[in-house]
Coordinates of N, CA, C and O in Angstrom, one line a residue:
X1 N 89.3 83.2 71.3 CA 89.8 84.6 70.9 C 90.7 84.4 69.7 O 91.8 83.8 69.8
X2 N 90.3 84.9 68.8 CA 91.2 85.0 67.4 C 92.7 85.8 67.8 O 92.7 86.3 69.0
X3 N 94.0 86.0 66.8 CA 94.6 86.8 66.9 C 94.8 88.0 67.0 O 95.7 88.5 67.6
X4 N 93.9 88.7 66.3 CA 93.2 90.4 65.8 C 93.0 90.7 67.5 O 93.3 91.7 68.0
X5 N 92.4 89.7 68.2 CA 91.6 90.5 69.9 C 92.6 90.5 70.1 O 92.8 91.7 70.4
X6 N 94.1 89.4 70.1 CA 95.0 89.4 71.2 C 96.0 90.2 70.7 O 97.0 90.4 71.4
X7 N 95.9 90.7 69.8 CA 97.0 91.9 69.5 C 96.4 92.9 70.3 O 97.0 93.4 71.3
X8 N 95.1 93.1 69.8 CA 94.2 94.2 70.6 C 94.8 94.7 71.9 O 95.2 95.8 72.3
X9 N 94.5 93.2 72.8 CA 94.7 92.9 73.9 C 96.0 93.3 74.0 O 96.2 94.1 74.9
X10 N 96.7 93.1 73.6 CA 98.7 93.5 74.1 C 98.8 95.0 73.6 O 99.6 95.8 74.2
X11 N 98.3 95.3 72.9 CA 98.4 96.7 72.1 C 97.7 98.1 73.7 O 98.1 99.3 74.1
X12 N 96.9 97.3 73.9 CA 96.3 98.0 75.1 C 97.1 97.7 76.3 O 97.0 98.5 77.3
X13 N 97.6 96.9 76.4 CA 98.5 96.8 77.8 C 99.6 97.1 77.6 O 100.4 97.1 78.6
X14 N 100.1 97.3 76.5 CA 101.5 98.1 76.2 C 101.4 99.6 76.5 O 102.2 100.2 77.3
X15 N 100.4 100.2 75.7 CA 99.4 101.6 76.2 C 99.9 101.8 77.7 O 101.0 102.4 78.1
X16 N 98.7 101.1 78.6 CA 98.6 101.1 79.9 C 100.1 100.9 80.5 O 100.4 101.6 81.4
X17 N 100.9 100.1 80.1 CA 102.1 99.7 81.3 C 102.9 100.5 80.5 O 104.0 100.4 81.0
X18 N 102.9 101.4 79.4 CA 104.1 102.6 79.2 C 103.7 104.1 80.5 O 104.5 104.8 81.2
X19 N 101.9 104.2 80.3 CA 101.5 105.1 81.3 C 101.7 105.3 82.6 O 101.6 106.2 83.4
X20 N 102.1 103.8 82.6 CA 101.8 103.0 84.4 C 103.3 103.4 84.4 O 103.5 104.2 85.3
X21 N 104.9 103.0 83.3 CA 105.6 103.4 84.0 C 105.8 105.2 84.2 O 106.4 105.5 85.2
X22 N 105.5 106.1 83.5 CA 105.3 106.9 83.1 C 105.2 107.6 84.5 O 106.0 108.4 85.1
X23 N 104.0 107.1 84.8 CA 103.0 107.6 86.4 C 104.8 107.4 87.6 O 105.4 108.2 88.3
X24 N 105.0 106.2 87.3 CA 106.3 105.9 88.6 C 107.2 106.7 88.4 O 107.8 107.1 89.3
X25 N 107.5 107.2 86.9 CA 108.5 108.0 87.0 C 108.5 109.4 87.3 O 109.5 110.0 86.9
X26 N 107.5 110.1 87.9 CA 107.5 110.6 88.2 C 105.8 112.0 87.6 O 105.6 113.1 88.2
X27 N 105.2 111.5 86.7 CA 104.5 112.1 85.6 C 102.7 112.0 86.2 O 101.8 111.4 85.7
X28 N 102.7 112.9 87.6 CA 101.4 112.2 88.5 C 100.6 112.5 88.0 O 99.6 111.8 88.1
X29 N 100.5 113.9 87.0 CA 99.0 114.0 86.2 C 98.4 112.8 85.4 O 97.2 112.4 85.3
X30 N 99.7 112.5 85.1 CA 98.5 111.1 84.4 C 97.7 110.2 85.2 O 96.7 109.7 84.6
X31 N 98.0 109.9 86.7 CA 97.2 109.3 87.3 C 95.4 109.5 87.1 O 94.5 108.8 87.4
X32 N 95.5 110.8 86.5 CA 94.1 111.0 86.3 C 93.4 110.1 85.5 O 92.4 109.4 85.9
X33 N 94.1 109.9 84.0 CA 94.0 109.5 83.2 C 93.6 107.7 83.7 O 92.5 107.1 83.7
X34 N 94.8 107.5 84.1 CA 94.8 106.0 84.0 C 94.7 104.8 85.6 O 94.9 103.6 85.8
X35 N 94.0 106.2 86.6 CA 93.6 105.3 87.8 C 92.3 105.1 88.0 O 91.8 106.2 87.7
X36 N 91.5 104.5 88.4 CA 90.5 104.2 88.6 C 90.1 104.9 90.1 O 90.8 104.6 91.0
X37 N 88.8 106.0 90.3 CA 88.7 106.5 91.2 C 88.8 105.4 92.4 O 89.5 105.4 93.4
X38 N 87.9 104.1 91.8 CA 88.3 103.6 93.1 C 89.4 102.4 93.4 O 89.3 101.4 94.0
X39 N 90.3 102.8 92.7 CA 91.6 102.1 92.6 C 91.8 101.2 93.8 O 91.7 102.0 94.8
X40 N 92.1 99.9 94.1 CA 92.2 99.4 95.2 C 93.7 98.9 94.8 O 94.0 98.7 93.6
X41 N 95.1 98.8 96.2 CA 95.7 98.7 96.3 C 96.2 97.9 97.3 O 96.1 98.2 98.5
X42 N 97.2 96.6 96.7 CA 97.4 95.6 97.8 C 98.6 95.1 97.8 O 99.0 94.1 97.1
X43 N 99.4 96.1 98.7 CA 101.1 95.8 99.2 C 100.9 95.4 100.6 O 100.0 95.3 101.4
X44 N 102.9 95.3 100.5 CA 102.9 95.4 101.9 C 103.9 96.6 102.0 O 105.0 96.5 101.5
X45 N 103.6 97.9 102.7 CA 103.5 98.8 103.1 C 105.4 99.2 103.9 O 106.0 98.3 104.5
X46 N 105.9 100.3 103.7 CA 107.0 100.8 104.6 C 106.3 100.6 106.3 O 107.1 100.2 107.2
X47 N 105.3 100.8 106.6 CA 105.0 101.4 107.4 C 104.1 100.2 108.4 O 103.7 100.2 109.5
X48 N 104.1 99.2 107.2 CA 103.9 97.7 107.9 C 102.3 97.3 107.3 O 101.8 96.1 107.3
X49 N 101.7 98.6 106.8 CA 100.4 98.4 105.8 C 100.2 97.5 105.0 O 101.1 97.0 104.4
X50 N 98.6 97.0 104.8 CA 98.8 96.4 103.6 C 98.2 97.1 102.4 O 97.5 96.4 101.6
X51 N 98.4 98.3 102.3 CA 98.0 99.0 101.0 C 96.2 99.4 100.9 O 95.5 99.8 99.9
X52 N 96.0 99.1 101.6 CA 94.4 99.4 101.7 C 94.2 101.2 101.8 O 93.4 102.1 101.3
X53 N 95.0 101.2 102.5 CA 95.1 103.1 102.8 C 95.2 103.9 101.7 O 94.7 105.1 101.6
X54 N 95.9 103.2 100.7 CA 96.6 103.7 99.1 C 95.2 103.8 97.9 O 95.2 103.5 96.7
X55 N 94.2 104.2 98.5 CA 93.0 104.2 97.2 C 92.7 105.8 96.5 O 92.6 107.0 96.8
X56 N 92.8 104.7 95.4 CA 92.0 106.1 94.5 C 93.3 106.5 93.6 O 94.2 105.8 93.2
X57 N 92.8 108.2 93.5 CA 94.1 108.8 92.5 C 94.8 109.4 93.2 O 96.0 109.7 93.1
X58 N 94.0 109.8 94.0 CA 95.0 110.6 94.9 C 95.9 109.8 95.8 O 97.0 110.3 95.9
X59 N 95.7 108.5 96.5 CA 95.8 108.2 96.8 C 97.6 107.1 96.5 O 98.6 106.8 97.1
X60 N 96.8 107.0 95.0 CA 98.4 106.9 94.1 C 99.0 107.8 93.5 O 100.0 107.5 92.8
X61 N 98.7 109.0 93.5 CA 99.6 110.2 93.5 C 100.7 110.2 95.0 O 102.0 110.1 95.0
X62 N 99.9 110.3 96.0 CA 100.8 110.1 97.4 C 102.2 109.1 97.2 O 103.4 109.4 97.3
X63 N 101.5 108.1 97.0 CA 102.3 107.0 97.0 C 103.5 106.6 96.1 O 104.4 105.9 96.5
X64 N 103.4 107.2 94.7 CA 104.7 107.4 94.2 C 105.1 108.0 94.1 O 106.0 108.0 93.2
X65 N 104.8 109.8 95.1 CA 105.9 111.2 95.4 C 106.4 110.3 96.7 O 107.6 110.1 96.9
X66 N 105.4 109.7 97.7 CA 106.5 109.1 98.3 C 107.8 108.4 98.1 O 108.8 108.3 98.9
X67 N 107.6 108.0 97.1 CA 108.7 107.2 96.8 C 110.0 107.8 96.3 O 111.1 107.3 96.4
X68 N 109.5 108.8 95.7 CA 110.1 110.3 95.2 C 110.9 110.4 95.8 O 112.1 110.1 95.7
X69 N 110.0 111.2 97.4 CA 110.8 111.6 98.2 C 112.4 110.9 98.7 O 113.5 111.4 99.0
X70 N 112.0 110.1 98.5 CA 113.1 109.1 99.2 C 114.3 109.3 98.6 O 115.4 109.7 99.0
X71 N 113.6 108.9 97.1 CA 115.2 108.9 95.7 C 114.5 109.6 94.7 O 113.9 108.9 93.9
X72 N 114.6 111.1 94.7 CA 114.4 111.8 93.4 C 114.4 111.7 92.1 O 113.6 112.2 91.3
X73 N 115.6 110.8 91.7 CA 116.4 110.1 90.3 C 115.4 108.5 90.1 O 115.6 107.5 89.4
X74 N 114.5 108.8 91.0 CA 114.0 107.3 90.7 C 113.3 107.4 89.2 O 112.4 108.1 88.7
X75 N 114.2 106.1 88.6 CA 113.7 105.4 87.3 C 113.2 104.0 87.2 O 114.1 103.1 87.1
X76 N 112.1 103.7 87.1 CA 111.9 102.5 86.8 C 111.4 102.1 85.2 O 111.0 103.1 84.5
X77 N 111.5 101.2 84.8 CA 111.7 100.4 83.2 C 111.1 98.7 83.6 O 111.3 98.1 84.6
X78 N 110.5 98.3 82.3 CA 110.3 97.0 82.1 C 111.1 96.2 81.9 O 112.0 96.3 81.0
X79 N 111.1 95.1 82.5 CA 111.8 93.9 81.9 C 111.4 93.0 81.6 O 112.0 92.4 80.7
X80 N 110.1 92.4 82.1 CA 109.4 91.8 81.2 C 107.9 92.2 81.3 O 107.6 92.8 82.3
X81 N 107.0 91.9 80.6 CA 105.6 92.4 79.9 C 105.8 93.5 79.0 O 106.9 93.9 78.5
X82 N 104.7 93.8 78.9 CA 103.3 93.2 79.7 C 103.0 91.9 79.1 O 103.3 91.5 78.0
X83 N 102.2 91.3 80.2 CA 101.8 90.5 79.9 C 100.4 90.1 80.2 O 100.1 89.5 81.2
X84 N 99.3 90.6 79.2 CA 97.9 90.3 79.2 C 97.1 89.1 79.6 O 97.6 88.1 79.2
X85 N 96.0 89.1 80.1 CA 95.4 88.2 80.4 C 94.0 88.6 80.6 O 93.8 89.2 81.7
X86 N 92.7 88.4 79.7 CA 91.4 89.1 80.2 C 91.7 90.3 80.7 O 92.1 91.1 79.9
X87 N 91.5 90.9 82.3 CA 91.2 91.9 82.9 C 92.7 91.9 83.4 O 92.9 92.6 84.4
X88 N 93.5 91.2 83.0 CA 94.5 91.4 83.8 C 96.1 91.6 83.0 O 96.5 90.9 82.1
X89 N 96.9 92.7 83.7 CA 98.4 92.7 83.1 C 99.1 92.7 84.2 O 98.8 93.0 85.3
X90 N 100.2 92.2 83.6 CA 101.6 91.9 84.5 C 102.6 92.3 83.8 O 102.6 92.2 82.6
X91 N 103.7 93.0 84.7 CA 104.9 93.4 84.6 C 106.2 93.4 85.2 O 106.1 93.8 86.4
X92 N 107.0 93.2 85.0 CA 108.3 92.8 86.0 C 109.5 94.2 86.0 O 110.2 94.1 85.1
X93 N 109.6 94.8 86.5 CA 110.3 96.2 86.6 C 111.5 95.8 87.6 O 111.7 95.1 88.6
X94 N 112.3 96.7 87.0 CA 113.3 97.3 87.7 C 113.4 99.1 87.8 O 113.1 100.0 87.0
X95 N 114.0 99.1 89.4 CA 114.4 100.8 89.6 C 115.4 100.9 90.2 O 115.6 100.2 91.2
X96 N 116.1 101.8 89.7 CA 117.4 102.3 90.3 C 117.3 104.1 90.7 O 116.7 105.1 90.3
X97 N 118.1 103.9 91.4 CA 117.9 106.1 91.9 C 119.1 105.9 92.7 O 119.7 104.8 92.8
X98 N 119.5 107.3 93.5 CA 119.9 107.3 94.5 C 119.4 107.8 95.5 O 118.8 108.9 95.4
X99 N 119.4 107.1 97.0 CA 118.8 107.2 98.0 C 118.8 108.7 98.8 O 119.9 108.8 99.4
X100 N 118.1 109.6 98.9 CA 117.8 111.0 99.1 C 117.7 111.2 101.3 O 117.7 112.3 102.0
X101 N 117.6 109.8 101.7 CA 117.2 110.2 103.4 C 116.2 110.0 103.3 O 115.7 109.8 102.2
X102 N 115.6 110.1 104.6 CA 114.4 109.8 105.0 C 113.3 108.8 105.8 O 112.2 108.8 106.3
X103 N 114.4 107.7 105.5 CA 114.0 106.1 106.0 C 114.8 106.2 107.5 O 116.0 106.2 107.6
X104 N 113.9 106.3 108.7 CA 114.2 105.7 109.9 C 115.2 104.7 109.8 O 114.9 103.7 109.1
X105 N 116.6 104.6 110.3 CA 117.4 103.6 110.7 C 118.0 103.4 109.7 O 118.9 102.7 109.9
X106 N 117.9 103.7 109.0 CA 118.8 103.5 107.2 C 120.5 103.8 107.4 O 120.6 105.0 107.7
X107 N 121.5 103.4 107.4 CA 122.7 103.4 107.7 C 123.4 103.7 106.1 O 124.7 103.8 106.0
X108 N 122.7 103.9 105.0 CA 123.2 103.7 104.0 C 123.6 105.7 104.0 O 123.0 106.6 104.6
X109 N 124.2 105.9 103.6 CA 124.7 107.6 103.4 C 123.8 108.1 101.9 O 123.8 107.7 100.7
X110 N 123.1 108.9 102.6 CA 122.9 109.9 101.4 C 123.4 110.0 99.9 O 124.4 110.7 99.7
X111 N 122.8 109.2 98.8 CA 123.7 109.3 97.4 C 124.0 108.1 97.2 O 124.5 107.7 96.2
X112 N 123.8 107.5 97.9 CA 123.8 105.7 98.1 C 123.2 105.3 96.7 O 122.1 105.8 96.6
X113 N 123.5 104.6 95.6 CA 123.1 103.8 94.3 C 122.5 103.0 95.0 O 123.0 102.5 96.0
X114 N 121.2 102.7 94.6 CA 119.9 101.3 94.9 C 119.5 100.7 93.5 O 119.0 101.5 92.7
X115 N 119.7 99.6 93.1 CA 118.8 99.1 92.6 C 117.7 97.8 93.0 O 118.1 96.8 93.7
X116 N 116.4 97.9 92.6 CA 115.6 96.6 93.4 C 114.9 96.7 92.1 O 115.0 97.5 91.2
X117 N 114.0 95.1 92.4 CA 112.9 94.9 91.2 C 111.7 94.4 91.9 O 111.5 94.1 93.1
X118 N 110.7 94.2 90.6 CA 109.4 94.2 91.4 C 108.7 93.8 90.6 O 109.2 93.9 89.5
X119 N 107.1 93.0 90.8 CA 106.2 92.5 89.5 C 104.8 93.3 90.2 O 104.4 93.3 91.4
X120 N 104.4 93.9 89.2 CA 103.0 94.5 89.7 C 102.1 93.8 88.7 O 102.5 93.5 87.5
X121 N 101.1 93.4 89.1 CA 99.4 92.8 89.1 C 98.4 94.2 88.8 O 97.9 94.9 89.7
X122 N 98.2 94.3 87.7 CA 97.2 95.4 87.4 C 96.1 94.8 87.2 O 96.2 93.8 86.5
X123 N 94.7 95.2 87.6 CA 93.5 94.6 86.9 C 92.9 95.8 86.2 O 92.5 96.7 86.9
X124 N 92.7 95.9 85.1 CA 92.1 96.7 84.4 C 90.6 97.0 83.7 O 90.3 96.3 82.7
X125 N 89.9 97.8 83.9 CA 88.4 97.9 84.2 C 88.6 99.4 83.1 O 89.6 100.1 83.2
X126 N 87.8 99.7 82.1 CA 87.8 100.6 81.0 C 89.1 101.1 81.1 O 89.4 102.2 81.7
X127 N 90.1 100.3 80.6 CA 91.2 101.3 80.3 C 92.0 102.0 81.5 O 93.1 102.6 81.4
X128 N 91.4 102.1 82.5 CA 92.0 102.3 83.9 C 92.2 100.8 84.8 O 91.7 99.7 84.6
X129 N 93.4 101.6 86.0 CA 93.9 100.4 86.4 C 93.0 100.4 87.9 O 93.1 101.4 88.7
X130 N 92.3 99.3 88.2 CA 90.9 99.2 89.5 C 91.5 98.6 90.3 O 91.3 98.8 91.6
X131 N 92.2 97.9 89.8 CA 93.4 97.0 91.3 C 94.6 96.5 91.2 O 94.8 95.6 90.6
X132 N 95.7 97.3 92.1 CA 96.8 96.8 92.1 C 97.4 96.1 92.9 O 97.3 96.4 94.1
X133 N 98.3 95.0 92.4 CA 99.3 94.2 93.0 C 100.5 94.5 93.5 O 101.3 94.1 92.6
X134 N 101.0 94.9 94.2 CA 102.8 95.1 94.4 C 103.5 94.5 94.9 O 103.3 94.4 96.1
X135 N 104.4 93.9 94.5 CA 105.7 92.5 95.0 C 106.7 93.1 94.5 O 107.3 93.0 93.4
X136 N 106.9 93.6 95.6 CA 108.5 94.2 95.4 C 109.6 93.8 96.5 O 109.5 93.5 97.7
X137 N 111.0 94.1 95.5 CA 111.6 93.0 96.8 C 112.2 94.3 97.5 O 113.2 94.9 97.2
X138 N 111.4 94.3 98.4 CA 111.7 95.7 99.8 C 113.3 95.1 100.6 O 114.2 95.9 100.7
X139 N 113.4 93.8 101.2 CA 114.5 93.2 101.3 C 115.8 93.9 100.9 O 116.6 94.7 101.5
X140 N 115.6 93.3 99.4 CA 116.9 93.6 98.6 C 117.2 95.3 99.0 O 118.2 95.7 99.7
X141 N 116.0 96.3 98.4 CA 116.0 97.9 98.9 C 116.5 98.0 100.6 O 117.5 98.7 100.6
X142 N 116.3 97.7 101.4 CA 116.5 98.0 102.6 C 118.1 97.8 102.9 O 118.9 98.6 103.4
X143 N 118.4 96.3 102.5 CA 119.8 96.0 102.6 C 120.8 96.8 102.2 O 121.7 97.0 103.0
X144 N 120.7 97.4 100.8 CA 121.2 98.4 99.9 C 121.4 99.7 101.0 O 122.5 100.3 101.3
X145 N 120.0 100.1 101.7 CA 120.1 101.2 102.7 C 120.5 100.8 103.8 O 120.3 101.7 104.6
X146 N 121.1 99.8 104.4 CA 121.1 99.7 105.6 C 120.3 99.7 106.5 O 120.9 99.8 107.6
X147 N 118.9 99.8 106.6 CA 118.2 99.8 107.3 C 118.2 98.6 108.7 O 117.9 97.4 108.6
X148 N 118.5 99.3 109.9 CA 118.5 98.0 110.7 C 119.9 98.1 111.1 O 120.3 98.7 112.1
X149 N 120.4 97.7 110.3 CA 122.1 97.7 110.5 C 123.1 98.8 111.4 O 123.1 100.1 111.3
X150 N 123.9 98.1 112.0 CA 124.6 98.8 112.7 C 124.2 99.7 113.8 O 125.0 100.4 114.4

């Protein structure tokens, strides 16, 4: 691969992971745009899932109003990527918001500041994203909420 592809290559995953954060922040029409109908998705879940439930666009439309719901103000941003590779990008994010209710057992009060971070695994298939990775540190998030506690 000459230089000219690998600019290519970053130039396109800069694209993609501004959309991608774009989509988190709240902006779900674009999921049209930039999910793959059959988007496969592989977390581990609030709810104890492993993201298999989470397919499609719609399916990631759900999934980050879910997240919404939680903390309205949620903002997430890059910290490091992207970072290209063939069919594949990586990115290391952070989000902060404040916590809105909603989480069973959460001890943290309403308005509660969170910050957590996370690396998502995109595989990318025409310019849409066909499968996602999520490693996020839910830990760190729950602690912040108290979840469990008390």
């Amino acid at each position: 691969m000459n230089n000219t592809d690998t600019t290519t290559t970053n130039d396109a995953a800069t694209a993609l992971v501004d959309k991608w954060v774009d989509l988190w922040n709240g902006d779900l029409a674009i999921a049209d745009e930039i999910i793959a109908i059959d988007n496969r998705v592989h977390a581990a879940m609030f709810d104890g899932g492993d993201g298999s439930a989470v397919g499609g666009v719609s399916g990631m439309k759900n999934f980050v109003a879910q997240m919404h719901s939680l903390m309205s103000d949620l903002v997430f941003s890059v910290e490091v990527g992207p970072i290209a590779d063939n069919d594949h990008v990586v990115v290391r994010w952070v989000a902060t918001g404040h916590y809105g209710g909603g989480i069973p057992s959460a001890g943290a009060p309403v308005g509660t500041e969170v910050t957590f971070h996370g690396t998502d695994i995109l595989r990318v298939a025409g310019s849409q994203v066909a499968e996602y990775w999520l490693n996020a540190d839910t830990l760190d998030l729950m602690t912040q909420l108290q979840v469990g506690a008390g």
